[in-house]
Coordinates of C-alpha atoms in Angstrom, one line a residue:
Chain A
X1 CA -126.7 -28.2 -160.5
X2 CA -128.4 -30.5 -162.9
X3 CA -126.3 -32.7 -165.4
X4 CA -128.3 -33.2 -169.0
X5 CA -127.1 -35.7 -171.5
X6 CA -127.9 -34.5 -175.1
X7 CA -127.9 -36.6 -178.0
X8 CA -127.2 -34.1 -181.0
X9 CA -127.8 -34.4 -184.8
X10 CA -125.5 -31.7 -186.8
X11 CA -124.2 -30.9 -190.4
X12 CA -120.6 -30.3 -189.9
X13 CA -120.6 -28.3 -192.8
X14 CA -120.7 -24.7 -191.7
X15 CA -118.8 -25.5 -188.3
X16 CA -115.3 -25.2 -187.4
X17 CA -116.1 -28.6 -185.6
X18 CA -117.1 -29.4 -182.1
X19 CA -114.4 -27.4 -180.4
X20 CA -114.7 -23.6 -179.8
X21 CA -111.7 -21.9 -181.7
X22 CA -111.2 -18.4 -182.6
X23 CA -111.4 -18.9 -186.5
X24 CA -115.2 -19.5 -186.3
X25 CA -118.7 -21.2 -185.1
X26 CA -118.1 -24.4 -183.3
X27 CA -121.0 -26.6 -182.3
X28 CA -119.5 -26.2 -178.7
X29 CA -120.2 -22.5 -179.0
X30 CA -123.9 -22.8 -180.4
X31 CA -125.2 -25.1 -177.8
X32 CA -123.6 -23.1 -175.0
X33 CA -124.9 -19.7 -176.4
X34 CA -128.0 -21.5 -176.1
X35 CA -127.8 -22.9 -172.8
X36 CA -126.7 -19.4 -171.5
X37 CA -129.9 -18.3 -173.0
X38 CA -132.1 -20.4 -170.5
X39 CA -129.4 -19.7 -167.5
X40 CA -129.7 -16.0 -167.2
X41 CA -126.7 -15.5 -169.4
X42 CA -124.4 -17.7 -167.4
X43 CA -122.1 -19.5 -170.3
X44 CA -122.4 -23.1 -169.2
X45 CA -119.9 -25.6 -170.6
X46 CA -120.4 -28.5 -172.6
X47 CA -118.5 -31.6 -173.0
X48 CA -118.7 -33.8 -175.8
X49 CA -118.5 -37.8 -176.3
X50 CA -116.4 -37.1 -179.6
X51 CA -114.6 -33.6 -180.6
X52 CA -115.3 -33.9 -184.2
X53 CA -113.3 -32.1 -186.8
X54 CA -114.5 -29.1 -189.4
X55 CA -117.2 -30.7 -191.4
X56 CA -117.6 -34.1 -189.9
X57 CA -121.3 -34.9 -189.2
X58 CA -123.2 -36.3 -186.3
X59 CA -126.4 -38.3 -186.3
X60 CA -125.7 -39.5 -182.6
X61 CA -123.2 -37.3 -180.7
X62 CA -123.4 -37.1 -177.0
X63 CA -122.8 -33.9 -175.1
X64 CA -123.2 -33.4 -171.4
X65 CA -124.5 -29.9 -170.2
X66 CA -124.9 -28.7 -166.5
X67 CA -127.1 -25.9 -166.0
X68 CA -128.5 -24.0 -163.0
X69 CA -131.9 -24.2 -163.8
X70 CA -133.8 -27.4 -163.3
X71 CA -136.0 -28.3 -166.3
X72 CA -137.9 -31.4 -167.6
X73 CA -135.5 -33.2 -170.4
X74 CA -138.3 -32.6 -173.2
X75 CA -138.8 -29.0 -172.4
X76 CA -135.2 -28.6 -172.4
X77 CA -134.9 -29.8 -175.5
X78 CA -137.4 -27.8 -177.3
X79 CA -135.7 -24.9 -175.6
X80 CA -132.2 -25.3 -177.0
X81 CA -133.4 -26.4 -180.5
X82 CA -135.5 -23.1 -180.5
X83 CA -132.2 -21.0 -179.5
X84 CA -130.0 -23.0 -181.9
X85 CA -132.0 -21.8 -184.9
X86 CA -131.2 -21.5 -187.6
X87 CA -127.9 -23.4 -187.5
X88 CA -128.1 -27.1 -188.2
X89 CA -127.6 -28.5 -185.3
X90 CA -130.4 -30.3 -183.2
X91 CA -131.1 -31.8 -179.9
X92 CA -132.6 -35.1 -180.8
X93 CA -133.1 -36.7 -177.2
X94 CA -132.5 -35.5 -173.9
X95 CA -131.9 -36.5 -170.1
X96 CA -131.2 -35.8 -166.5
X97 CA -127.7 -37.4 -166.1
X98 CA -126.2 -39.3 -163.1
X99 CA -124.0 -36.5 -161.5
X100 CA -121.3 -39.4 -161.7
X101 CA -121.6 -39.9 -165.7
X102 CA -119.6 -37.6 -168.0
X103 CA -120.1 -37.6 -172.0
X104 CA -116.5 -38.3 -172.8
X105 CA -115.2 -40.6 -170.0
X106 CA -118.4 -42.5 -169.7
X107 CA -118.3 -43.8 -173.1
X108 CA -117.7 -47.2 -173.5
X109 CA -118.3 -47.9 -177.5
X110 CA -118.2 -44.9 -180.0
X111 CA -119.4 -45.8 -183.8
X112 CA -118.7 -44.2 -186.8
X113 CA -119.7 -44.4 -190.5
X114 CA -117.6 -43.3 -193.3
X115 CA -119.4 -42.9 -196.7
X116 CA -117.6 -43.0 -200.5
X117 CA -119.3 -42.1 -203.5
X118 CA -117.8 -44.4 -206.0
X119 CA -119.2 -43.3 -209.5
X120 CA -118.1 -41.0 -212.2
X121 CA -120.4 -38.2 -211.7
X122 CA -119.8 -35.9 -208.9
X123 CA -122.2 -36.1 -206.1
X124 CA -125.4 -33.5 -206.6
X125 CA -127.6 -34.5 -203.7
X126 CA -124.9 -36.0 -201.5
X127 CA -122.2 -32.8 -202.1
X128 CA -120.8 -32.2 -198.2
X129 CA -121.8 -35.9 -197.3
X130 CA -119.5 -38.3 -199.0
X131 CA -115.9 -38.2 -200.5
X132 CA -116.2 -38.9 -204.3
X133 CA -114.0 -41.6 -205.6
X134 CA -114.8 -41.7 -209.3
X135 CA -112.5 -44.9 -210.0
X136 CA -114.2 -48.1 -209.4
X137 CA -113.4 -49.6 -205.4
X138 CA -113.1 -53.2 -204.7
X139 CA -115.1 -53.1 -201.3
X140 CA -114.7 -56.7 -200.6
X141 CA -110.9 -56.3 -200.8
X142 CA -111.0 -53.3 -198.5
X143 CA -113.1 -55.3 -196.1
X144 CA -110.7 -58.0 -196.2
X145 CA -107.8 -55.6 -195.3
X146 CA -109.8 -54.0 -192.5
X147 CA -110.2 -57.2 -190.8
X148 CA -106.5 -57.4 -190.1
X149 CA -106.8 -54.2 -187.9
X150 CA -109.1 -55.5 -185.8
X151 CA -108.4 -55.7 -181.9
X152 CA -106.1 -53.8 -179.5
X153 CA -102.8 -52.5 -181.1
X154 CA -100.6 -49.4 -181.2
X155 CA -102.2 -47.0 -184.4
X156 CA -99.6 -44.7 -184.2
X157 CA -99.6 -45.3 -188.1
X158 CA -103.0 -44.0 -188.2
X159 CA -102.5 -41.3 -185.4
X160 CA -102.8 -37.2 -186.8
X161 CA -99.3 -35.4 -185.7
X162 CA -101.7 -33.5 -183.6
X163 CA -103.2 -35.9 -181.6
X164 CA -103.1 -35.3 -177.8
X165 CA -104.2 -38.7 -176.8
X166 CA -101.9 -40.0 -174.0
X167 CA -101.3 -43.3 -175.7
X168 CA -101.6 -44.5 -179.2
X169 CA -103.0 -48.2 -178.2
X170 CA -106.5 -48.4 -179.3
X171 CA -109.0 -51.7 -179.7
X172 CA -110.8 -51.6 -182.9
X173 CA -114.1 -53.7 -182.7
X174 CA -115.3 -53.1 -185.9
X175 CA -114.2 -52.1 -189.4
X176 CA -116.6 -53.3 -191.9
X177 CA -116.5 -52.1 -195.7
X178 CA -119.4 -52.7 -197.8
X179 CA -121.2 -51.5 -201.0
X180 CA -124.3 -50.5 -201.2
X181 CA -125.5 -49.3 -204.7
X182 CA -123.2 -46.5 -205.5
X183 CA -121.7 -46.0 -202.7
X184 CA -118.9 -47.9 -200.3
X185 CA -119.3 -47.9 -196.5
X186 CA -117.1 -47.9 -193.7
X187 CA -118.5 -48.7 -190.2
X188 CA -116.1 -48.4 -187.6
X189 CA -116.5 -49.0 -183.8
X190 CA -114.2 -48.7 -180.8
X191 CA -114.2 -47.6 -177.4
X192 CA -112.2 -44.5 -178.6
X193 CA -110.4 -43.4 -181.5
X194 CA -107.2 -41.5 -182.1
X195 CA -107.0 -38.0 -183.8
X196 CA -107.8 -38.7 -187.8
X197 CA -107.7 -42.4 -187.0
X198 CA -110.9 -43.4 -189.3
X199 CA -110.0 -40.7 -191.7
X200 CA -106.4 -42.4 -192.0
X201 CA -108.1 -45.7 -192.2
X202 CA -110.3 -44.8 -194.8
X203 CA -107.5 -43.2 -196.9
X204 CA -105.3 -46.4 -196.4
X205 CA -108.0 -48.8 -197.2
X206 CA -108.6 -46.9 -200.4
X207 CA -105.4 -47.9 -202.0
X208 CA -106.4 -51.3 -201.4
X209 CA -110.0 -50.6 -202.9
X210 CA -108.0 -49.2 -206.1
X211 CA -106.0 -52.1 -206.1
X212 CA -102.6 -50.1 -205.9
X213 CA -101.6 -52.1 -202.6
X214 CA -102.5 -55.5 -201.6
X215 CA -105.1 -56.9 -198.7
X216 CA -102.2 -57.4 -196.3
X217 CA -100.4 -53.6 -196.9
X218 CA -103.1 -51.9 -193.9
X219 CA -101.7 -54.6 -191.6
X220 CA -97.9 -53.9 -192.5
X221 CA -98.6 -50.1 -192.1
X222 CA -100.1 -50.9 -188.6
X223 CA -96.9 -52.9 -187.7
X224 CA -94.7 -50.0 -188.8
X225 CA -96.2 -47.5 -186.1
X226 CA -95.0 -44.9 -188.9
X227 CA -97.7 -42.2 -189.8
X228 CA -95.6 -41.9 -193.1
X229 CA -96.2 -45.2 -194.3
X230 CA -99.9 -44.6 -194.2
X231 CA -102.4 -43.2 -197.3
X232 CA -103.8 -40.1 -197.3
X233 CA -106.3 -38.5 -194.6
X234 CA -109.4 -39.0 -196.3
X235 CA -111.5 -35.6 -196.2
X236 CA -113.9 -35.0 -193.4
X237 CA -117.1 -34.4 -195.0
X238 CA -117.5 -38.4 -195.7
X239 CA -117.4 -38.9 -191.9
X240 CA -120.6 -39.2 -189.6
X241 CA -120.4 -39.8 -185.7
X242 CA -123.2 -42.4 -185.4
X243 CA -123.8 -43.4 -181.5
X244 CA -122.2 -43.7 -178.3
X245 CA -122.9 -46.1 -175.8
X246 CA -122.0 -45.9 -171.9
X247 CA -122.2 -48.5 -169.3
X248 CA -124.8 -47.1 -167.2
X249 CA -128.5 -46.5 -168.5
X250 CA -129.6 -42.8 -169.5
X251 CA -133.3 -42.5 -169.2
X252 CA -133.3 -40.7 -172.7
X253 CA -136.7 -38.7 -173.3
Chain B
X1 CA -128.8 -34.4 -235.4
X2 CA -127.8 -36.9 -232.3
X3 CA -130.2 -37.5 -229.4
X4 CA -129.2 -38.2 -226.1
X5 CA -130.5 -39.4 -223.3
X6 CA -129.4 -38.4 -220.0
X7 CA -130.1 -39.6 -216.2
X8 CA -130.3 -36.6 -213.7
X9 CA -129.5 -36.2 -210.2
X10 CA -130.1 -33.0 -208.4
X11 CA -130.8 -31.1 -205.4
X12 CA -133.8 -28.8 -205.8
X13 CA -133.1 -26.3 -203.0
X14 CA -131.5 -23.5 -205.1
X15 CA -133.4 -24.0 -208.4
X16 CA -136.9 -22.7 -209.6
X17 CA -137.7 -26.0 -210.5
X18 CA -136.7 -28.0 -213.9
X19 CA -138.4 -25.2 -216.4
X20 CA -137.1 -22.1 -217.7
X21 CA -138.5 -19.1 -216.0
X22 CA -137.7 -15.2 -215.6
X23 CA -137.7 -15.4 -211.8
X24 CA -134.4 -17.4 -211.2
X25 CA -132.0 -20.5 -212.3
X26 CA -133.9 -23.5 -213.7
X27 CA -132.3 -27.0 -214.1
X28 CA -133.3 -26.8 -217.7
X29 CA -131.3 -23.5 -217.9
X30 CA -128.3 -25.1 -216.6
X31 CA -128.3 -28.1 -218.6
X32 CA -129.1 -26.5 -221.9
X33 CA -126.1 -24.1 -221.3
X34 CA -123.8 -27.0 -220.6
X35 CA -125.3 -28.1 -224.0
X36 CA -124.1 -24.6 -225.7
X37 CA -120.9 -25.0 -224.6
X38 CA -120.5 -28.2 -226.0
X39 CA -122.2 -27.0 -229.2
X40 CA -120.4 -24.0 -230.3
X41 CA -122.8 -21.6 -228.2
X42 CA -125.8 -22.8 -230.2
X43 CA -128.6 -23.1 -227.3
X44 CA -130.2 -26.8 -227.3
X45 CA -133.7 -28.0 -226.1
X46 CA -133.5 -30.0 -223.3
X47 CA -136.9 -31.9 -222.5
X48 CA -137.7 -34.2 -219.2
X49 CA -139.7 -36.8 -218.3
X50 CA -141.1 -34.6 -215.3
X51 CA -141.4 -31.0 -215.1
X52 CA -140.0 -31.0 -211.1
X53 CA -141.3 -28.1 -209.1
X54 CA -139.2 -25.7 -207.5
X55 CA -137.4 -27.4 -204.4
X56 CA -138.2 -30.7 -205.5
X57 CA -135.2 -33.2 -205.9
X58 CA -134.4 -36.2 -208.3
X59 CA -132.1 -39.0 -208.5
X60 CA -133.5 -40.5 -211.7
X61 CA -134.7 -37.7 -213.9
X62 CA -134.6 -38.1 -217.6
X63 CA -133.9 -35.5 -220.1
X64 CA -133.0 -35.6 -223.7
X65 CA -130.9 -33.2 -225.6
X66 CA -130.2 -32.8 -229.0
X67 CA -126.9 -32.0 -230.1
X68 CA -125.6 -31.1 -233.4
X69 CA -121.9 -32.6 -232.1
X70 CA -121.8 -36.7 -232.5
X71 CA -119.7 -37.5 -228.7
X72 CA -119.6 -41.2 -227.2
X73 CA -122.0 -40.7 -224.5
X74 CA -119.6 -41.1 -221.5
X75 CA -117.6 -38.1 -222.9
X76 CA -120.8 -36.4 -223.2
X77 CA -121.5 -37.3 -219.3
X78 CA -118.2 -35.8 -218.5
X79 CA -118.4 -32.9 -220.2
X80 CA -121.7 -31.8 -219.4
X81 CA -121.0 -32.1 -215.7
X82 CA -117.3 -30.1 -215.9
X83 CA -119.6 -27.4 -217.7
X84 CA -122.7 -27.5 -215.1
X85 CA -120.0 -27.0 -211.7
X86 CA -121.0 -25.7 -209.5
X87 CA -124.3 -26.3 -209.5
X88 CA -125.9 -29.3 -207.7
X89 CA -126.9 -30.9 -211.0
X90 CA -125.2 -34.0 -212.5
X91 CA -125.7 -36.3 -215.4
X92 CA -125.6 -39.8 -213.9
X93 CA -125.8 -42.0 -216.8
X94 CA -125.9 -41.0 -220.8
X95 CA -127.1 -43.0 -223.7
X96 CA -127.4 -42.3 -227.3
X97 CA -131.1 -42.4 -227.8
X98 CA -133.7 -43.7 -230.6
X99 CA -134.6 -41.0 -233.0
X100 CA -138.4 -42.0 -231.9
X101 CA -137.4 -41.8 -228.6
X102 CA -139.1 -39.2 -226.2
X103 CA -138.0 -38.5 -222.7
X104 CA -141.4 -37.3 -221.8
X105 CA -143.6 -39.0 -223.9
X106 CA -142.0 -42.5 -224.1
X107 CA -142.3 -42.9 -220.6
X108 CA -144.3 -45.7 -219.3
X109 CA -143.9 -45.5 -215.2
X110 CA -142.4 -43.1 -213.0
X111 CA -141.6 -43.3 -209.5
X112 CA -141.4 -40.6 -206.7
X113 CA -140.5 -40.7 -203.0
X114 CA -141.9 -38.5 -200.4
X115 CA -139.8 -38.0 -197.2
X116 CA -141.5 -36.9 -193.7
X117 CA -139.4 -36.5 -191.1
X118 CA -141.7 -37.8 -188.0
X119 CA -139.7 -36.3 -184.6
X120 CA -140.3 -33.3 -182.3
X121 CA -136.6 -32.3 -183.6
X122 CA -136.3 -30.0 -186.5
X123 CA -134.3 -31.7 -189.2
X124 CA -130.3 -30.8 -189.2
X125 CA -128.8 -33.1 -191.5
X126 CA -131.5 -33.5 -193.6
X127 CA -133.3 -29.6 -193.7
X128 CA -134.5 -29.4 -197.3
X129 CA -134.7 -32.6 -197.9
X130 CA -137.8 -33.6 -195.8
X131 CA -141.1 -32.4 -194.5
X132 CA -140.5 -32.0 -191.0
X133 CA -144.1 -33.2 -188.8
X134 CA -143.5 -33.2 -185.2
X135 CA -146.7 -35.0 -184.3
X136 CA -146.6 -38.6 -184.4
X137 CA -148.0 -40.5 -187.7
X138 CA -149.6 -43.5 -187.8
X139 CA -148.0 -45.0 -190.8
X140 CA -149.9 -48.1 -191.0
X141 CA -153.5 -46.2 -191.2
X142 CA -151.7 -43.8 -194.0
X143 CA -150.9 -47.1 -195.9
X144 CA -154.5 -48.3 -195.7
X145 CA -155.7 -45.1 -196.6
X146 CA -153.5 -44.9 -199.6
X147 CA -154.6 -48.1 -200.8
X148 CA -158.1 -46.8 -201.7
X149 CA -156.6 -44.6 -204.3
X150 CA -154.8 -47.2 -206.5
X151 CA -156.0 -47.7 -210.3
X152 CA -157.9 -45.7 -212.8
X153 CA -159.5 -42.5 -211.3
X154 CA -160.2 -38.8 -211.9
X155 CA -157.8 -37.1 -209.8
X156 CA -159.3 -33.8 -210.0
X157 CA -159.7 -33.5 -206.2
X158 CA -155.9 -34.0 -206.1
X159 CA -154.7 -31.6 -208.7
X160 CA -153.0 -28.4 -208.8
X161 CA -155.2 -25.4 -210.0
X162 CA -152.6 -24.4 -212.7
X163 CA -152.3 -28.0 -214.0
X164 CA -152.2 -27.9 -217.8
X165 CA -153.0 -31.7 -218.2
X166 CA -155.8 -32.4 -221.0
X167 CA -157.6 -34.9 -218.7
X168 CA -157.5 -35.4 -215.0
X169 CA -157.7 -39.4 -215.1
X170 CA -154.5 -41.0 -213.8
X171 CA -153.7 -44.7 -213.2
X172 CA -152.1 -44.9 -209.7
X173 CA -150.1 -48.1 -209.7
X174 CA -148.3 -48.0 -206.2
X175 CA -148.6 -45.9 -202.9
X176 CA -147.2 -47.2 -200.2
X177 CA -146.5 -45.4 -196.9
X178 CA -144.1 -46.9 -194.6
X179 CA -142.3 -46.1 -191.3
X180 CA -138.2 -46.2 -191.4
X181 CA -136.7 -45.5 -188.4
X182 CA -137.8 -41.4 -187.6
X183 CA -138.9 -41.2 -191.0
X184 CA -142.6 -42.0 -193.1
X185 CA -141.8 -42.7 -196.5
X186 CA -144.5 -42.4 -199.4
X187 CA -143.5 -44.2 -202.7
X188 CA -145.6 -43.5 -205.4
X189 CA -145.5 -45.0 -209.1
X190 CA -147.8 -43.9 -212.2
X191 CA -147.4 -43.7 -215.8
X192 CA -147.9 -39.8 -215.4
X193 CA -148.9 -37.6 -212.4
X194 CA -151.0 -34.4 -212.6
X195 CA -149.6 -31.0 -211.1
X196 CA -148.9 -31.4 -207.0
X197 CA -150.9 -34.8 -207.3
X198 CA -148.1 -36.1 -204.9
X199 CA -147.6 -33.4 -202.6
X200 CA -151.3 -33.3 -202.4
X201 CA -151.9 -36.9 -201.8
X202 CA -149.2 -36.5 -199.3
X203 CA -150.9 -33.5 -197.4
X204 CA -154.3 -35.7 -197.2
X205 CA -152.6 -38.4 -196.2
X206 CA -151.3 -36.8 -193.4
X207 CA -154.4 -36.1 -192.0
X208 CA -154.8 -39.9 -191.7
X209 CA -151.7 -40.2 -189.9
X210 CA -152.4 -37.6 -187.5
X211 CA -155.9 -39.1 -186.7
X212 CA -157.8 -36.4 -187.7
X213 CA -159.3 -38.3 -190.5
X214 CA -160.5 -41.9 -191.1
X215 CA -159.0 -44.3 -193.4
X216 CA -161.9 -44.1 -195.9
X217 CA -161.8 -40.5 -196.2
X218 CA -158.7 -39.7 -198.7
X219 CA -160.9 -42.2 -200.6
X220 CA -164.2 -40.1 -200.5
X221 CA -161.8 -36.7 -201.3
X222 CA -161.0 -38.4 -204.7
X223 CA -164.6 -39.3 -205.4
X224 CA -165.5 -35.7 -204.6
X225 CA -163.4 -34.3 -207.4
X226 CA -163.6 -31.4 -205.7
X227 CA -159.7 -29.9 -204.7
X228 CA -161.4 -28.2 -201.7
X229 CA -161.8 -31.2 -200.2
X230 CA -158.3 -32.5 -199.9
X231 CA -155.5 -31.9 -197.4
X232 CA -152.8 -29.3 -197.7
X233 CA -150.2 -29.6 -200.6
X234 CA -147.3 -31.0 -198.8
X235 CA -144.1 -29.0 -199.1
X236 CA -141.5 -29.6 -202.3
X237 CA -138.5 -30.3 -200.2
X238 CA -139.8 -33.9 -199.0
X239 CA -140.2 -34.8 -202.8
X240 CA -137.7 -36.8 -204.9
X241 CA -138.2 -37.7 -208.4
X242 CA -136.5 -41.5 -208.4
X243 CA -136.7 -43.3 -211.8
X244 CA -138.6 -43.1 -215.2
X245 CA -139.4 -46.6 -217.3
X246 CA -139.3 -46.7 -221.1
X247 CA -140.8 -49.1 -222.9
X248 CA -137.8 -49.2 -225.1
X249 CA -134.4 -50.2 -224.1
X250 CA -132.1 -47.3 -223.4
X251 CA -128.3 -48.4 -223.5
X252 CA -127.0 -46.8 -220.8
X253 CA -123.4 -46.1 -220.2

């Protein structure tokens, strides 16, 4: 059975998130149903590099899909995109993957962007894509605070209660905060993240940006290993899954 | 009666365009009704720098609004934004304008961006914000062709039949085409534009980008002064009104 690798772009707004659940339409369901339409009605299983929450977007999510039917990757991309209409979900690239490859477990680095719209007026053009914070943020202080979180740590303080990971230890490779016009961007990279880790980091860095907490505070929260010490969970709509890197080359088409 | 200058951001998707018309909700109507709510129910008149079409967006449209009530500009901005909810339209900046100023006639330069998503997959995240052109475009050839249109010309060949301007002569100050990742951007600047001028320019440059026409062709179309010679009118959703420049300083807040 051929295994396909798919790079996905989606607007997370209308979905309950990546994973199938009874409460509404998931990205997984739309993709699997499009796969079934190509495979004589047999429902395939899709596995994603990251199980994004409801409202979280993707420019470069990667999923695997095993189909009974063998097709050229570019034809598969076109056919899936046809069947996924009109949902805001598309396959940007497709490839035939090695049988040993797994979209989730073969990933060696994942990258996310968190966007904060930092101005008085609520968003009109970017509604649903940014977290609106009207009070002025000090992005340089947020960046300085973020640097204290890099490296391998127990991130229990930044982990959702519902997180199912076996260990709270993660290695944060990048956590950059920068101002770009009216926006403050947070770029985060790690091999993998805990559930809500980036949104909890964003909510905690916000306190520093507002001047309510000092630059050392997010590090102290980390060391406490106590979720109740951290800031709020930032809303999902500011978050976009940007890319996944794999150890082995995938011949994307 | 105080005259206010307002910088507006909007998502053009749900509107029939700037101007009031029977067929649906206009940006002008939402703004004027918000003004009336502040002015004891008296409907004010809003005048915009550019009367954008249905589906066209704005990051920096400028409008004037004369109210009976005098308010600090920042309070006016907050109050209008409150009353314009939940429509995707906000006042980003506000100022008290000189009585001699007119949002439309005092403008000395207007800037627009046209976005083409140039990849096989239809847009998911940017649906409604870009023109999707799946076939590969040669942005360098489009740019070279665009340079032949700069300066003061009779733009009859690029003018909508419904255009109400007294003269088809316009001075095109900038028409840059560039690739940015998967997008091809067209940046256009002029003191003023004819109705559909940028969308007709975009549709004509597209033919060059696809290799169907040579680099000299858009100039020959210009010289023909014949609308039937030009390319298609590009769809509105790719177009965003970026900025307006005025001769006199406006004390934006």
